[in-house]
């Protein structure tokens, strides 16, 4: 059930253009993953967000990019959306 919730949060993610711009000059799969990871480490500040449903349900990837912060479930959801 939880996987379905996360999938729905990720489904609306419009992060493809950003992800493609980060990996446009890289060839290997590993380099692409590294580029996305580097972007997230550089641009997104880790902050625990544990209020209400936010303690369990990740925020939408676009919200994480806009606010430039997120907790572990927010950041991991963002990374998966970007890699998809």
mmCIF file with all atom_site columns, N, CA and C in Angstrom, residues 5 7 14 18 21-22 30 39 44-45 50 56 58-62 70-72 74 76 80:
data_model
loop_
_atom_site.group_PDB
_atom_site.id
_atom_site.type_symbol
_atom_site.label_atom_id
_atom_site.label_alt_id
_atom_site.label_comp_id
_atom_site.label_asym_id
_atom_site.label_entity_id
_atom_site.label_seq_id
_atom_site.pdbx_PDB_ins_code
_atom_site.Cartn_x
_atom_site.Cartn_y
_atom_site.Cartn_z
_atom_site.occupancy
_atom_site.B_iso_or_equiv
_atom_site.pdbx_formal_charge
_atom_site.auth_seq_id
_atom_site.auth_comp_id
_atom_site.auth_asym_id
_atom_site.auth_atom_id
_atom_site.pdbx_PDB_model_num
ATOM 1  N N  . UNK A 1 5  ? 1.353  4.626  -2.606  1.00 0.00 ? 5  UNK A N  1
ATOM 2  C CA . UNK A 1 5  ? 1.311  6.041  -2.230  1.00 0.00 ? 5  UNK A CA 1
ATOM 3  C C  . UNK A 1 5  ? 2.522  6.770  -2.800  1.00 0.00 ? 5  UNK A C  1
ATOM 4  N N  . UNK A 1 7  ? 4.413  5.847  -5.281  1.00 0.00 ? 7  UNK A N  1
ATOM 5  C CA . UNK A 1 7  ? 4.318  5.837  -6.742  1.00 0.00 ? 7  UNK A CA 1
ATOM 6  C C  . UNK A 1 7  ? 3.421  6.974  -7.231  1.00 0.00 ? 7  UNK A C  1
ATOM 7  N N  . UNK A 1 14 ? 7.453  16.345 -12.444 1.00 0.00 ? 14 UNK A N  1
ATOM 8  C CA . UNK A 1 14 ? 7.877  16.912 -13.719 1.00 0.00 ? 14 UNK A CA 1
ATOM 9  C C  . UNK A 1 14 ? 9.336  17.329 -13.583 1.00 0.00 ? 14 UNK A C  1
ATOM 10 N N  . UNK A 1 18 ? 14.926 18.726 -16.053 1.00 0.00 ? 18 UNK A N  1
ATOM 11 C CA . UNK A 1 18 ? 16.063 18.986 -15.178 1.00 0.00 ? 18 UNK A CA 1
ATOM 12 C C  . UNK A 1 18 ? 17.027 17.802 -15.202 1.00 0.00 ? 18 UNK A C  1
ATOM 13 N N  . UNK A 1 21 ? 19.001 17.627 -18.400 1.00 0.00 ? 21 UNK A N  1
ATOM 14 C CA . UNK A 1 21 ? 20.046 18.650 -18.490 1.00 0.00 ? 21 UNK A CA 1
ATOM 15 C C  . UNK A 1 21 ? 21.268 18.274 -17.659 1.00 0.00 ? 21 UNK A C  1
ATOM 16 N N  . UNK A 1 22 ? 21.055 17.547 -16.572 1.00 0.00 ? 22 UNK A N  1
ATOM 17 C CA . UNK A 1 22 ? 22.172 17.136 -15.718 1.00 0.00 ? 22 UNK A CA 1
ATOM 18 C C  . UNK A 1 22 ? 23.001 16.022 -16.341 1.00 0.00 ? 22 UNK A C  1
ATOM 19 N N  . UNK A 1 30 ? 26.376 4.856  -14.826 1.00 0.00 ? 30 UNK A N  1
ATOM 20 C CA . UNK A 1 30 ? 26.962 5.235  -13.542 1.00 0.00 ? 30 UNK A CA 1
ATOM 21 C C  . UNK A 1 30 ? 27.207 6.735  -13.466 1.00 0.00 ? 30 UNK A C  1
ATOM 22 N N  . UNK A 1 39 ? 23.844 16.613 -7.921  1.00 0.00 ? 39 UNK A N  1
ATOM 23 C CA . UNK A 1 39 ? 22.894 17.730 -7.922  1.00 0.00 ? 39 UNK A CA 1
ATOM 24 C C  . UNK A 1 39 ? 22.099 17.760 -6.617  1.00 0.00 ? 39 UNK A C  1
ATOM 25 N N  . UNK A 1 44 ? 19.933 20.309 -2.464  1.00 0.00 ? 44 UNK A N  1
ATOM 26 C CA . UNK A 1 44 ? 18.849 19.980 -1.534  1.00 0.00 ? 44 UNK A CA 1
ATOM 27 C C  . UNK A 1 44 ? 19.435 19.770 -0.141  1.00 0.00 ? 44 UNK A C  1
ATOM 28 N N  . UNK A 1 45 ? 18.961 20.561 0.802   1.00 0.00 ? 45 UNK A N  1
ATOM 29 C CA . UNK A 1 45 ? 19.426 20.474 2.185   1.00 0.00 ? 45 UNK A CA 1
ATOM 30 C C  . UNK A 1 45 ? 18.578 19.451 2.925   1.00 0.00 ? 45 UNK A C  1
ATOM 31 N N  . UNK A 1 50 ? 8.689  15.931 9.919   1.00 0.00 ? 50 UNK A N  1
ATOM 32 C CA . UNK A 1 50 ? 7.905  14.841 10.510  1.00 0.00 ? 50 UNK A CA 1
ATOM 33 C C  . UNK A 1 50 ? 6.625  15.356 11.152  1.00 0.00 ? 50 UNK A C  1
ATOM 34 N N  . UNK A 1 56 ? 5.256  10.253 7.165   1.00 0.00 ? 56 UNK A N  1
ATOM 35 C CA . UNK A 1 56 ? 5.223  8.973  6.464   1.00 0.00 ? 56 UNK A CA 1
ATOM 36 C C  . UNK A 1 56 ? 5.219  9.138  4.944   1.00 0.00 ? 56 UNK A C  1
ATOM 37 N N  . UNK A 1 58 ? 6.085  11.011 1.454   1.00 0.00 ? 58 UNK A N  1
ATOM 38 C CA . UNK A 1 58 ? 7.040  11.981 0.916   1.00 0.00 ? 58 UNK A CA 1
ATOM 39 C C  . UNK A 1 58 ? 6.338  13.132 0.213   1.00 0.00 ? 58 UNK A C  1
ATOM 40 N N  . UNK A 1 59 ? 7.011  14.267 0.207   1.00 0.00 ? 59 UNK A N  1
ATOM 41 C CA . UNK A 1 59 ? 6.503  15.421 -0.541  1.00 0.00 ? 59 UNK A CA 1
ATOM 42 C C  . UNK A 1 59 ? 6.799  15.218 -2.021  1.00 0.00 ? 59 UNK A C  1
ATOM 43 N N  . UNK A 1 60 ? 6.069  15.895 -2.850  1.00 0.00 ? 60 UNK A N  1
ATOM 44 C CA . UNK A 1 60 ? 6.253  15.795 -4.302  1.00 0.00 ? 60 UNK A CA 1
ATOM 45 C C  . UNK A 1 60 ? 7.647  16.294 -4.683  1.00 0.00 ? 60 UNK A C  1
ATOM 46 N N  . UNK A 1 61 ? 8.289  15.640 -5.652  1.00 0.00 ? 61 UNK A N  1
ATOM 47 C CA . UNK A 1 61 ? 9.623  16.061 -6.080  1.00 0.00 ? 61 UNK A CA 1
ATOM 48 C C  . UNK A 1 61 ? 9.708  17.550 -6.435  1.00 0.00 ? 61 UNK A C  1
ATOM 49 N N  . UNK A 1 62 ? 8.710  18.087 -7.097  1.00 0.00 ? 62 UNK A N  1
ATOM 50 C CA . UNK A 1 62 ? 8.740  19.512 -7.456  1.00 0.00 ? 62 UNK A CA 1
ATOM 51 C C  . UNK A 1 62 ? 8.777  20.394 -6.211  1.00 0.00 ? 62 UNK A C  1
ATOM 52 N N  . UNK A 1 70 ? 14.477 18.701 2.180   1.00 0.00 ? 70 UNK A N  1
ATOM 53 C CA . UNK A 1 70 ? 13.638 17.526 2.317   1.00 0.00 ? 70 UNK A CA 1
ATOM 54 C C  . UNK A 1 70 ? 14.272 16.522 3.256   1.00 0.00 ? 70 UNK A C  1
ATOM 55 N N  . UNK A 1 71 ? 13.466 15.585 3.728   1.00 0.00 ? 71 UNK A N  1
ATOM 56 C CA . UNK A 1 71 ? 14.012 14.533 4.574   1.00 0.00 ? 71 UNK A CA 1
ATOM 57 C C  . UNK A 1 71 ? 14.364 13.334 3.700   1.00 0.00 ? 71 UNK A C  1
ATOM 58 N N  . UNK A 1 72 ? 14.726 12.221 4.336   1.00 0.00 ? 72 UNK A N  1
ATOM 59 C CA . UNK A 1 72 ? 15.231 11.078 3.570   1.00 0.00 ? 72 UNK A CA 1
ATOM 60 C C  . UNK A 1 72 ? 14.208 10.551 2.571   1.00 0.00 ? 72 UNK A C  1
ATOM 61 N N  . UNK A 1 74 ? 11.746 12.235 1.169   1.00 0.00 ? 74 UNK A N  1
ATOM 62 C CA . UNK A 1 74 ? 11.571 13.241 0.121   1.00 0.00 ? 74 UNK A CA 1
ATOM 63 C C  . UNK A 1 74 ? 12.705 13.170 -0.890  1.00 0.00 ? 74 UNK A C  1
ATOM 64 N N  . UNK A 1 76 ? 14.880 10.686 -1.439  1.00 0.00 ? 76 UNK A N  1
ATOM 65 C CA . UNK A 1 76 ? 14.942 9.431  -2.189  1.00 0.00 ? 76 UNK A CA 1
ATOM 66 C C  . UNK A 1 76 ? 13.853 9.383  -3.258  1.00 0.00 ? 76 UNK A C  1
ATOM 67 N N  . UNK A 1 80 ? 14.642 8.989  -7.300  1.00 0.00 ? 80 UNK A N  1
ATOM 68 C CA . UNK A 1 80 ? 14.014 7.959  -8.131  1.00 0.00 ? 80 UNK A CA 1
ATOM 69 C C  . UNK A 1 80 ? 13.272 8.607  -9.297  1.00 0.00 ? 80 UNK A C  1
#
